[in-house]
Each structure stands twice: as C-alpha cells, then as structure tokens.
XYZ file of C-alpha atoms in Angstrom:
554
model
C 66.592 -132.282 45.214
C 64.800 -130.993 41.955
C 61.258 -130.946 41.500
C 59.187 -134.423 41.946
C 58.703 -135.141 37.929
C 55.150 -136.334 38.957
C 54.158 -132.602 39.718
C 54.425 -131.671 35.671
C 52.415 -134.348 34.702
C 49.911 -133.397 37.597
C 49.574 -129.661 35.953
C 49.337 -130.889 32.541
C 46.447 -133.257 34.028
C 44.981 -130.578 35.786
C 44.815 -128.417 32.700
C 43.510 -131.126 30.887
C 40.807 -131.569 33.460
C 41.780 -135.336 34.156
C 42.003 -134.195 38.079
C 39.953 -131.588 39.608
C 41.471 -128.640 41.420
C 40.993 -130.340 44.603
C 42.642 -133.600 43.701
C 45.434 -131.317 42.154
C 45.757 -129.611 45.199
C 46.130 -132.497 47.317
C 48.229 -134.515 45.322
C 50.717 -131.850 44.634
C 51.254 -130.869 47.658
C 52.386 -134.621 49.017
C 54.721 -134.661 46.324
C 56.477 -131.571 47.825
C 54.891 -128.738 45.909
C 54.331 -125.897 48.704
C 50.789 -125.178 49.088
C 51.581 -121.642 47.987
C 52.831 -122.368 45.098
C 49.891 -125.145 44.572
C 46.968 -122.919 45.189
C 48.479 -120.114 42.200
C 48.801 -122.569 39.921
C 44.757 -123.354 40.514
C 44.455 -120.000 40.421
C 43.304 -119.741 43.658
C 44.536 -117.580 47.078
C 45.776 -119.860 49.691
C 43.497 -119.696 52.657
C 45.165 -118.101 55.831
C 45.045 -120.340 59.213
C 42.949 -117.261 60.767
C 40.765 -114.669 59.068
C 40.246 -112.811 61.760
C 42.419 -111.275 65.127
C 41.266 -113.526 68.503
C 41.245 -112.826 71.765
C 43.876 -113.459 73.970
C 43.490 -115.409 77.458
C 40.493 -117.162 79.244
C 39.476 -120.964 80.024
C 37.787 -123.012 77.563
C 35.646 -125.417 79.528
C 34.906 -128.568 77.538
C 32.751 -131.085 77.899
C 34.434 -134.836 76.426
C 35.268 -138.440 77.902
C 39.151 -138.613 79.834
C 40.286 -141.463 78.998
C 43.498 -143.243 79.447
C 46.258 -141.990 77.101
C 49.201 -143.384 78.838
C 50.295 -144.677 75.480
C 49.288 -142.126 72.899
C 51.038 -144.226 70.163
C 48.724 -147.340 70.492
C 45.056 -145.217 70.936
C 42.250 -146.653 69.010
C 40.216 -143.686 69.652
C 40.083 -140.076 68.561
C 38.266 -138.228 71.612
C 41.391 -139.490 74.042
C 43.731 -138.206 71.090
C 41.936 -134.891 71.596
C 43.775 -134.845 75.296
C 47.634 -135.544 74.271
C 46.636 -132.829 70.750
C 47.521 -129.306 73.164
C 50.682 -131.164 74.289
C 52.040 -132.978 71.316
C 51.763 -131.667 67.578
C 52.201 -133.969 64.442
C 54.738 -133.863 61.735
C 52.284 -132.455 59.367
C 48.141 -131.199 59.432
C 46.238 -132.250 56.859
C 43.560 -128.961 56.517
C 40.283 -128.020 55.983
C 40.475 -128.039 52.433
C 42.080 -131.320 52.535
C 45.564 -130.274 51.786
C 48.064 -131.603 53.681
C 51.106 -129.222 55.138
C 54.288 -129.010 57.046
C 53.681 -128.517 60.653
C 56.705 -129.951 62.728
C 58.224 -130.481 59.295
C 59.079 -126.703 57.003
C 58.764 -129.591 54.071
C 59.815 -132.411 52.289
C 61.168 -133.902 49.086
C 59.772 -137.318 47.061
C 62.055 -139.298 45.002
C 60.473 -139.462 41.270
C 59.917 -143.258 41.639
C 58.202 -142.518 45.162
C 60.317 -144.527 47.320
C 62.522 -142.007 49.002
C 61.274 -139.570 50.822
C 63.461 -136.828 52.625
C 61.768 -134.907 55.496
C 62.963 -131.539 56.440
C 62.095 -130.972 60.280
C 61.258 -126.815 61.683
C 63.769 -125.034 62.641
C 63.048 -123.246 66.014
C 60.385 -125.958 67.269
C 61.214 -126.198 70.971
C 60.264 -128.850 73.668
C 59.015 -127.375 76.796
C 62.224 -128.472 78.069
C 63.792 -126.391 76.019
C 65.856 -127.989 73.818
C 65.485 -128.070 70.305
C 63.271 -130.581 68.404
C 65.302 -132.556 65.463
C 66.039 -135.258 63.691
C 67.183 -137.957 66.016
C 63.548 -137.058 67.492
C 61.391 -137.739 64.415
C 63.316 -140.867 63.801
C 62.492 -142.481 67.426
C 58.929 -141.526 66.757
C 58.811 -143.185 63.560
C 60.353 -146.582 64.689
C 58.273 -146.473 67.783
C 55.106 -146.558 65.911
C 56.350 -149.405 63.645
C 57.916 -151.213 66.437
C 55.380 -154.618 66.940
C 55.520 -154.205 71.230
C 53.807 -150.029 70.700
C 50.589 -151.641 69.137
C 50.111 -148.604 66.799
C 47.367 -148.538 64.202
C 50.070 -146.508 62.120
C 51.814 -150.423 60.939
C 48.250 -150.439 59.189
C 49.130 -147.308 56.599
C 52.964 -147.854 56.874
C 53.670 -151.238 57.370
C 53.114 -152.134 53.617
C 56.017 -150.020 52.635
C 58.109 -149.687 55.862
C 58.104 -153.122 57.614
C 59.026 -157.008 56.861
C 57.676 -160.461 58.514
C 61.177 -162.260 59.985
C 60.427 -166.000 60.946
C 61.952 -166.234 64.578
C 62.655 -169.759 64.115
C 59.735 -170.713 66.287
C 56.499 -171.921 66.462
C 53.420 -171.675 67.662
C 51.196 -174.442 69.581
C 49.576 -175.506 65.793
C 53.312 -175.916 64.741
C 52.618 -172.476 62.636
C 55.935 -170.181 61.848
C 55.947 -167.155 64.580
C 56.756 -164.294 62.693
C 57.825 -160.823 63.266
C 57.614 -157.585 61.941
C 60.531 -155.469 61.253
C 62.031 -152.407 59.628
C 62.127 -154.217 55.828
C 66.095 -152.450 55.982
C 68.574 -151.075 58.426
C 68.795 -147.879 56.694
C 64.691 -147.644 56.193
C 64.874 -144.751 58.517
C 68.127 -142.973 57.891
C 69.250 -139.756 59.745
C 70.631 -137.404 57.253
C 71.547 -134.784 59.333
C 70.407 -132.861 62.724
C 67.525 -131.373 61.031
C 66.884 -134.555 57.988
C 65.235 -137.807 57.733
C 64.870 -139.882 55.101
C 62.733 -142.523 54.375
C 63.604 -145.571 52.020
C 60.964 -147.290 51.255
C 60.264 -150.630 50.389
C 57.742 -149.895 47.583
C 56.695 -146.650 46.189
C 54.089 -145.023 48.372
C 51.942 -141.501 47.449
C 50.597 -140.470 50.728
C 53.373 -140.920 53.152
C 52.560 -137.536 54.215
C 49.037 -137.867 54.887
C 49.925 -140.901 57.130
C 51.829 -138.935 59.240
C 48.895 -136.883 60.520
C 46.686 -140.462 61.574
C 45.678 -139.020 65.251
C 48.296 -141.544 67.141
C 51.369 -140.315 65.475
C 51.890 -137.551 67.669
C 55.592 -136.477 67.995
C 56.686 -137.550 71.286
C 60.036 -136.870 73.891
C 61.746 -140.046 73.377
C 63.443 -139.938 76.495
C 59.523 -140.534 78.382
C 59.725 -143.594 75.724
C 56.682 -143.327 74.618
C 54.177 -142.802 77.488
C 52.257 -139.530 78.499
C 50.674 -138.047 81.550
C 50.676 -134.918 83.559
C 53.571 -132.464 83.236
C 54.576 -134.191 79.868
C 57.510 -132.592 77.629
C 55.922 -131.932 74.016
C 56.075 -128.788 71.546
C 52.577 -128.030 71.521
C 51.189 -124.301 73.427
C 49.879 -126.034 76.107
C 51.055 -128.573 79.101
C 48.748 -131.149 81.233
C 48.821 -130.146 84.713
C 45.911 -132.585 85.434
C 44.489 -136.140 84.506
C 42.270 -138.434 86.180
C 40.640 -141.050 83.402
C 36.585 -141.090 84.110
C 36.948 -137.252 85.093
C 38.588 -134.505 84.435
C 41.791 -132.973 82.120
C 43.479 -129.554 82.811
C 45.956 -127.805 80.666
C 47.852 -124.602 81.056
C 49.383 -122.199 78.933
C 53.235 -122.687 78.593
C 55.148 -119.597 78.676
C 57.340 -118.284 75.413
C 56.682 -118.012 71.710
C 54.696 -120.793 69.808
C 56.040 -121.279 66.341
C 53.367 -120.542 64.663
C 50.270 -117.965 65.331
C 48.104 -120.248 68.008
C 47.936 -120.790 71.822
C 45.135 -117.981 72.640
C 43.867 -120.252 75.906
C 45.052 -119.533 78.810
C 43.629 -122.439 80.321
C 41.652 -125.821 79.222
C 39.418 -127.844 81.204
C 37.713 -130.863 80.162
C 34.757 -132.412 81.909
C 34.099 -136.030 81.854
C 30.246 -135.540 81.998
C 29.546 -139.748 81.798
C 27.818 -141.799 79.249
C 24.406 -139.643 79.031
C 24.641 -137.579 75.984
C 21.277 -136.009 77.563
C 23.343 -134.808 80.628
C 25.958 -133.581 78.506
C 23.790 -131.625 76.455
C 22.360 -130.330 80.186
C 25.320 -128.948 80.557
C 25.869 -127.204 77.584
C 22.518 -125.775 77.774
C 23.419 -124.594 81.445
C 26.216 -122.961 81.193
C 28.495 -125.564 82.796
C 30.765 -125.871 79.658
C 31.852 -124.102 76.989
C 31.162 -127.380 74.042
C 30.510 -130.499 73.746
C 32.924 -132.806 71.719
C 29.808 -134.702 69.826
C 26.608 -133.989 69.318
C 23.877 -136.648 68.330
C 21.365 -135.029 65.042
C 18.745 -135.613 67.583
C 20.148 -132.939 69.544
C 21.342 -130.709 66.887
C 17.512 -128.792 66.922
C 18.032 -128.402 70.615
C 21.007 -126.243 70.683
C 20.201 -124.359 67.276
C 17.165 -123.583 68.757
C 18.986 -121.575 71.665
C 20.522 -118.264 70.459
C 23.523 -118.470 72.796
C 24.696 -121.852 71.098
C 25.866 -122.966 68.024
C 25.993 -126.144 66.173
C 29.320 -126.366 64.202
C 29.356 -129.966 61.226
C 31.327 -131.051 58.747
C 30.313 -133.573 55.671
C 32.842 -136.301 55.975
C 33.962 -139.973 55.015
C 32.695 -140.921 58.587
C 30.623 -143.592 59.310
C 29.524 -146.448 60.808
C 30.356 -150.019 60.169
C 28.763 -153.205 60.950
C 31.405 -156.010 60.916
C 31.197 -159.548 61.288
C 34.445 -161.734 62.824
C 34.805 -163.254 59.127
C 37.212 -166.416 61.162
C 33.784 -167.236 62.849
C 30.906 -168.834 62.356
C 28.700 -167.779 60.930
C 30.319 -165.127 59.349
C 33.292 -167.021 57.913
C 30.906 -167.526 54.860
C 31.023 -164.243 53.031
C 27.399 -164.973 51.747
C 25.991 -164.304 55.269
C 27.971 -160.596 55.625
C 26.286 -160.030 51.612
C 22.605 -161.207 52.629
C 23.246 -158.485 56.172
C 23.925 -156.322 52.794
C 21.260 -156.658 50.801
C 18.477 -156.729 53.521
C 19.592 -152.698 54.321
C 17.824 -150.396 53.661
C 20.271 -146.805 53.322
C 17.420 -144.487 52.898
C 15.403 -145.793 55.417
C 18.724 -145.526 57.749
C 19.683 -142.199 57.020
C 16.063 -140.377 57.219
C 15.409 -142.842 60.646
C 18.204 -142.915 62.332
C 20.416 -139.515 61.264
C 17.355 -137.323 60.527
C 18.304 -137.037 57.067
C 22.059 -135.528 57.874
C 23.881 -138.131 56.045
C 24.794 -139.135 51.986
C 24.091 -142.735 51.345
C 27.137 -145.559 50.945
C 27.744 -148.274 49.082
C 29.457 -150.947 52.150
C 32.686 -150.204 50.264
C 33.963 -147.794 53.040
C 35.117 -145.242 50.578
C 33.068 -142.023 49.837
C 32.370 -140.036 46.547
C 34.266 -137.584 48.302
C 37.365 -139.857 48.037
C 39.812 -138.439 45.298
C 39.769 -142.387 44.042
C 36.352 -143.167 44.401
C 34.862 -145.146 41.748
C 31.131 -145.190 40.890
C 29.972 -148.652 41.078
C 26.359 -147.837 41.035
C 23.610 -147.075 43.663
C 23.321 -150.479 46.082
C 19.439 -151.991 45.799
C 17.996 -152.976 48.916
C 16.944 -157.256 47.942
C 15.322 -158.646 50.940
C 14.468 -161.615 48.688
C 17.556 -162.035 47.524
C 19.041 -161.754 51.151
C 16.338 -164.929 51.600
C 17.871 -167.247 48.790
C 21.651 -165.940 49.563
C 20.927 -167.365 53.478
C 19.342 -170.130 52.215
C 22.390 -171.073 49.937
C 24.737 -170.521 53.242
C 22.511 -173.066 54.557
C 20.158 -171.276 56.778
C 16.972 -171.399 54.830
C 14.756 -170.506 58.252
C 17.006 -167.142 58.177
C 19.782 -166.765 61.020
C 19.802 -165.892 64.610
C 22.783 -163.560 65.776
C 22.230 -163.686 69.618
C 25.006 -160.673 70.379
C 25.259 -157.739 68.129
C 27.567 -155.315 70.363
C 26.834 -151.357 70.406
C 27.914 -148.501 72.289
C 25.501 -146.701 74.305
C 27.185 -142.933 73.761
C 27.030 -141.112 70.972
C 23.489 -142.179 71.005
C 23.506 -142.225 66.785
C 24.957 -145.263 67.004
C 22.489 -147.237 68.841
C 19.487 -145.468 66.499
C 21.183 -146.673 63.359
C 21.721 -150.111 64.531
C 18.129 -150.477 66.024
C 16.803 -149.501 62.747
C 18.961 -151.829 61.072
C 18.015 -154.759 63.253
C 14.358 -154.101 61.788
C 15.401 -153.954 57.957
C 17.329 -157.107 58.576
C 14.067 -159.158 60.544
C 11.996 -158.972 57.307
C 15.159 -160.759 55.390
C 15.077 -163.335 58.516
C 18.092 -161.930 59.768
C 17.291 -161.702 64.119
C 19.612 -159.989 65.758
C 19.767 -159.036 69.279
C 21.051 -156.079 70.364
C 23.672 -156.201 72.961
C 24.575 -152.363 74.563
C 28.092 -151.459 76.368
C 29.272 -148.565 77.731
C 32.192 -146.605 75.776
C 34.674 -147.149 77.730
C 34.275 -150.986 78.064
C 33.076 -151.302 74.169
C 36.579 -149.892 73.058
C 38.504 -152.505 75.456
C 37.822 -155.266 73.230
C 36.663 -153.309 70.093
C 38.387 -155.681 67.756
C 37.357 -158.969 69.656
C 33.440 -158.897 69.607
C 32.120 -161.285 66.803
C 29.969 -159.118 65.485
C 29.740 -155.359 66.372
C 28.932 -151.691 64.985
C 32.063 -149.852 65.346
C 32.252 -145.703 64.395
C 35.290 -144.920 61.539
C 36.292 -141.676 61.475
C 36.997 -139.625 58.112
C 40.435 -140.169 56.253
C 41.166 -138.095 53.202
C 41.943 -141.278 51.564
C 40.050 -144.447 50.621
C 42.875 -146.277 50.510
C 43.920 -144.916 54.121
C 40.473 -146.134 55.077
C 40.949 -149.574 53.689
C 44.342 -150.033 54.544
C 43.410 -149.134 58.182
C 40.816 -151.283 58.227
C 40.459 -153.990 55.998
C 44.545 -155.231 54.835
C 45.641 -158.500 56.375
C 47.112 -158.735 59.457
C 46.591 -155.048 60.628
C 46.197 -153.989 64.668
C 43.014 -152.587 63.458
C 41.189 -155.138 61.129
C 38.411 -155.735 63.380
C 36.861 -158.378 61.112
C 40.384 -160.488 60.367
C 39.139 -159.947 56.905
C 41.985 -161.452 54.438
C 42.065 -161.612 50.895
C 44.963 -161.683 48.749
C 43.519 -160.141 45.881
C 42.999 -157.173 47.839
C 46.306 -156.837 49.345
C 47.992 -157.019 45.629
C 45.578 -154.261 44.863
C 46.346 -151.570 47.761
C 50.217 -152.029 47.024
C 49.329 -151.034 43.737
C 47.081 -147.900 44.315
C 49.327 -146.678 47.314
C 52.417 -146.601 44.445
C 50.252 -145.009 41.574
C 49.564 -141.213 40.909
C 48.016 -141.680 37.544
C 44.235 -140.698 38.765
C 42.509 -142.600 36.064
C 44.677 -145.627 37.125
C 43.518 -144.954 40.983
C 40.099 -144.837 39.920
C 40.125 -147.916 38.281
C 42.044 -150.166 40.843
C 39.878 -148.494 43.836
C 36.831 -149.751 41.663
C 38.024 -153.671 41.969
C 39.093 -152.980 45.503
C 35.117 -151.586 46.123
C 33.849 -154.575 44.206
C 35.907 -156.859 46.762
C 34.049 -155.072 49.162
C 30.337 -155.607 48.361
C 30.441 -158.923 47.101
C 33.115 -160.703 49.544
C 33.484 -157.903 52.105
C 33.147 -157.856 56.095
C 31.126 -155.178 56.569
C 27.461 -153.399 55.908
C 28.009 -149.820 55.576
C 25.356 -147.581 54.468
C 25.942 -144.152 54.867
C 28.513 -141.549 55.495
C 27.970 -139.218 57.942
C 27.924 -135.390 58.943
C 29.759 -134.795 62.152
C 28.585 -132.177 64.511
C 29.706 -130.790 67.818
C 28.304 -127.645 69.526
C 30.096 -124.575 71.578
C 28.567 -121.741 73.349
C 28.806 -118.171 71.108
C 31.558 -117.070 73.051
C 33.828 -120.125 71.732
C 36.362 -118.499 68.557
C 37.837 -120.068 65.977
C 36.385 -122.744 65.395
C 35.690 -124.610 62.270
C 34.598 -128.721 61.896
C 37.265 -130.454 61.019
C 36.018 -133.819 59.254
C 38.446 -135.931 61.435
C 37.097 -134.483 64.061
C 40.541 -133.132 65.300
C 40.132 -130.040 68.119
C 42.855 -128.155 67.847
C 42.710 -125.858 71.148
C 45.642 -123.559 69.890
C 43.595 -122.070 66.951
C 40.701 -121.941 69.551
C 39.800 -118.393 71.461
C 37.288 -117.374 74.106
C 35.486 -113.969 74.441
C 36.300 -113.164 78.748
C-alpha cells in the first residue's frame, strides 16, 4: 500500500506552520509514517528507548494496591493494569513524546479515506508457550474487547466506528427495544494473512492506533479466553508466579530473548501496603520498598527532602472530575451541574489542595496540551450567578447534596474535594462529604449519584470525551447524552484537517461548560517516587510502569 495521501498534506502543513512539530509528529505517525522517518522530516533525532547501558538482575520491590485482574479486558483502573503490564504487552506504546509506535505490531497502513486500516503484527514475538504470536491472535483480542459480555471500556473509543445496535426482537419491562451491540460487518475484522489484520471500518477514524494502547487492551492468549492469573501465557519479559488481591504480586524473569532491548529485573514484588498513603510513604522512607506507585504533592517535600529518594512527575491531561448522575434528580437539570461550575474556584483549588502543582481547566475535560484544544477563554468563578442559576432550577434557598462520594487514597483527592465543598457553601451549594475506601469506591464507580472520580491522561481530547462523555459508553459515569455531541465526535474522530479539529473540539468544549456533567478545574501533575537505586525510569503521563525498561543497582 502507497503512502497515506494525508501525510503530504501534513508536511506541507507543517511547513506552513498550521501544525506544530509535535502535532506533526503525532499525526504522522498514526497514519503509518515510521517515526524515523517522522522525526527527520522535523528535523529532529529520534529519541532512543534507553540513553544509557542498565544493570542487569535484582528485585524491584514496589509498593502499589493488588487488585483483582482476573479480567484484564474489562479493568476500570490503571494501578491493577500495572500488574497484567510485565505479562502482557499492547499492540502499540504511545511514548514519552507522545508519539505513538509499533510494539506487538512492526507497523501499519491507513486507507486515504481512513476507513481501512491494515495492521502488520512482529515477526519473532513469542508466547511463553512458545509458539508464535500472529494474526488469528490480534483478531480474538480485538473482538473480545468489542464483544458486549467482556465489559471493556475499549467499545467507548471503538465502538463508534467498529460496532452496530441489532434490535433482538425483545423488550424490556417499559416495552423499550433491547438492543445489542455488534461487529457493524462480518468482515469488520478480516484476517489477511498469518501475520495481517485489517480493519474495515464503519466510518473514517484518525487515531485507531492510539486506541490500541488504552491500558485494558492488552494482547491476551485466547485459548485462557480472556482471564489472567498466576502462571499466565503472554509475550511480555516477565511471568506472575504470585497473586493474592489485598496483598501481594510476584513476577519472575522468563528465560530467552525479549524482542526488543528490556527485561533487566530479575524479579518484581509488589506490596499491597493498604489505604494509608502515610504508611506507604513509611515504607518508602524505610527501606521496605523500592517506589511507591503515587505520591500525594503533600508528600512530594518529604521524599525530595531525603537524598536517597527521588520524586519522578509528569505534566499531564489528568485530573479530577466531579460528576453528577445527569438521569437523577437533581442533576437531571443541567443548570444545577453549571451553578456546581460557576461557584469553583480553580485557583483557589490548585494552590489549596495540589500545592500549586497543577495548570488550571476549563470543566471541558480537554487540556491546552490536547493537539485539538480550543481556547474558549479563562472560566470566571460567579458565585452570584451560581445563586440566580439555582434559583431558576428552582432551589432559590441553594441545594443540599447529602452524599458526595470520595476515595480516601490518593489523599489529593479528598483535599480537592474538601476545598471544593467550601467554594460551593458560599454559592449555597451544601454538600456532604461521603469517604470510601479504593477498593469499594471503584466497585460501583459509575453508580454513585454524584461522585469525584480521578481520569487519567489520554493524548487525545477526543479519546477523553469519547471515553467518558459519548452515549451509551461502559464508562459514562454521568449517563450524560446529547446528540449534538455525538454528531460532533464522529466528525472530529474522521477529520485530520487541524484547523477543522480545532474548531469542532471548540463546540464539543462549549457543550461541555454550558450543558455538561461535570466540574473540572484543573489538570494535574502526576508524581510517584523510587529509591536512587531504581533505573530507568521516566513519568509517563498515563501513568503506565513499564518494569522491562526498569533496572536496579544490586
């Protein structure tokens, strides 16, 4: 297949200065363009995976929650991703530098009109088994995240483009049409050949390959049908040897070549050191473990402050979102979710709660560092205008909002909302904190009627808000529907024009702040922490550990 025609008009953009060298970069490179090839047209020497020669053997101790990852399809979380990532790779890595390349894949071809997209899968990639990895395994992976019964958040970035509603022919007890997702054509996923898959799309689609490194899409052996535990097949460096949810996770070295430079550890071991982020940090501090997964910016001095430690962050599109149930009362009246809006007070947030280690947001859930991002303007705090908007809702004595659900660990997350239940009391707004542990929070994460949930970064807006915020989604928390909205992300996911991007992702923002579910007013830096000894690390902004790149000094 010849050259994507989108990639010329992406240079001649680029030297035009209509895209930046990042947004060339990335763009490029989805539409097949080798990264190589990408980075000398900027002008610019690819960065290398390692800059320096690591150490060979050890055990990295770590401190992080075990949590169940039976399924690893259907997570909802990234730290219990973290334990299937040294078993099972992805078809691609999005980088550092926000380029996304081959990783079970050696590449892949897009159609000009974006709707076919033919992915080449590694030669030599071998199961622990022993066999060899190919197509016929990529293609069960992809169904299997699109089938309804897995549960996957991945139906939220591929559905639009992959999948169909069928009526069944039944009904439900209102007398409403059950419907049913399925693959929008028989030959959606087509084997090519023993190493080929293709997929035809419904509608065009720019970031297929970015949406094939969303933490649940690892590549799994299709004859375990989906599940994972200890002793696991998968082609990553390492294989779990241990797992007991609430305590601890142990992973070995497996014996032969990686294909590609990694797999320095002889050994991981991760602690389940409990809900107390101040224990955790105990740990660290005594030598127990080798890093911590999170770190709150209330702890950050701590460890800086000790000369065997190091904090390691990242500036991302992470952040937190409050979200209101928008099918119940009283948040089915968007006015009520805009008044929550206008009573914050971002500054006041970010210097309070984060100690300053955050950029301010807009409750659009896309950041400036978004290649679409459009600049709507700074949001003004109105805590008068929050008044009249209530008052119009019908609740001119303010509103009472008895349960407002939080996690207790990372501890950020329970300073931000405490500060926001004060900005919101001089609007009227009373809301009453409500605290759960972790582990129970995420249970029922999209159930609670109103709730502060953490997002982690996408290099995407319109990952984020297709995640999050399209109708009908596993993970639209706040059954937020609007068909407006839904018209616009088919349109943006098919369009590489960036001036075009930019000015759909502007209606899609304004959607956001003046009908939207959510009050989100910051985006975050993420930090972790690792003793001195710990190599190769770098922050990722997901968040993503990858333990093969990782070293220890023995």
């Amino acid at each position: 297949m010849s050259e994507n025609s989108n990639i010329p008009r992406l240079k001649r953009w680029y030297r035009e200065g209509r895209v930046s060298r990042r947004d060339f970069l990335r763009q490029s490179t989805l539409l097949g363009l080798s990264s190589a090839a990408a980075y000398s047209f900027a002008g610019l020497a690819q960065p290398g995976l390692r800059a320096q020669t690591l150490p060979q053997g050890g055990t990295l101790r770590m401190g992080m929650r075990v949590l169940d990852v039976s399924t690893p399809h259907a997570l909802s979380f990234n730290e219990g991703a973290t334990s299937v990532r040294p078993v099972c790779d992805f078809l691609v890595r999005t980088g550092y530098d926000n380029v996304t390349r081959p990783w079970l894949l050696s590449g892949w071809e897009v159609s000009d009109d974006l709707q076919s997209w033919t992915l080449r899968v590694r030669d030599g990639v071998m199961w622990h088994s022993g066999r060899q990895l190919n197509a016929e395994d990529v293609a069960w992976n992809i169904n299997h995240v699109l089938a309804p019964e897995t549960g996957s958040s991945v139906v939220g970035l591929m559905g639009s483009y992959m999948l169909t509603e069928i009526d069944t022919g039944e009904v439900d007890a209102e007398g409403n049409a059950v419907m049913r997702s399925e693959l929008w054509d028989a030959n959606a996923i087509e084997i090519v050949d023993d190493m080929t898959v293709r997929l035809n799309l419904k509608q065009p689609q720019v970031a297929v390959a970015e949406h094939l490194y969303h933490y649940p899409f690892f590549i799994l052996d299709p004859e375990e049908g989906g599940a994972f535990g200890v002793g696991s097949n998968g082609t990553g460096c390492f294989t779990m040897v241990e797992h007991a949810v609430g305590e601890r996770a142990v992973y070995e070295r497996v014996d032969g070549e990686y294909f590609v430079e990694g797999g320095y550890l002889d050994r991981i071991e991760i602690t389940d050191l409990g809900e107390d982020s101040n224990a955790a940090l105990g740990a660290l501090m005594t030598d127990q473990v080798d890093g911590l997964y999170e770190i709150s910016e209330n702890q950050a001095p701590v460890v800086a402050g000790n000369p065997n430690l190091k904090v390691v962050r990242a500036t991302t599109g992470g952040t937190a979102v409050v979200r209101g149930k928008m099918t119940e009362a009283p948040f089915d009246d968007p006015r009520v979710m805009r008044a929550l809006r206008m009573a914050t007070d971002g500054p006041a947030v970010i210097e309070r709660a984060l100690r300053g280690n955050a950029t301010e947001g807009d409750h659009t859930h896309v950041a400036d560092i978004h290649p679409e991002w459009a600049d709507l303007g700074t949001w003004e705090r109105d805590v008068e205008g929050a008044k009249a908007l209530l008052a119009e809702a019908g609740y001119p004595d303010g509103i009472d909002i008895p349960e407002f659900y939080v996690k207790t660990q990372p501890t950020w997350e329970l300073d931000v909302a405490q500060v926001l239940v004060e900005d919101w009391a001089e609007a009227g707004i009373r809301a009453q904190i409500q605290t759960l542990p972790a582990s129970s929070f995420w249970d029922r994460w999209t159930d609670y009627p109103f709730s502060l949930t953490a997002w982690g970064h996408r290099p995407l807006g319109m990952m984020v808000l297709g995640l999050a915020y399209r109708s009908g989604v596993p993970w639209n928390e706040s059954s937020f529907s609007n068909a407006r909205f839904d018209e616009l992300m088919d349109q943006i996911e098919g369009t590489v024009d960036p001036d075009l991007q930019k000015e759909i992702m502007g209606e899609l923002m304004t959607i956001m702040r003046e009908d939207g579910p959510i009050v989100q007013p910051f985006f975050m830096q993420v930090a972790n922490a690792y003793h001195n000894r710990v190599q190769g690390i770098e922050m990722h902004p997901t968040k993503y550990i990858f333990f093969d790149q990782m070293a220890i000094e023995t």
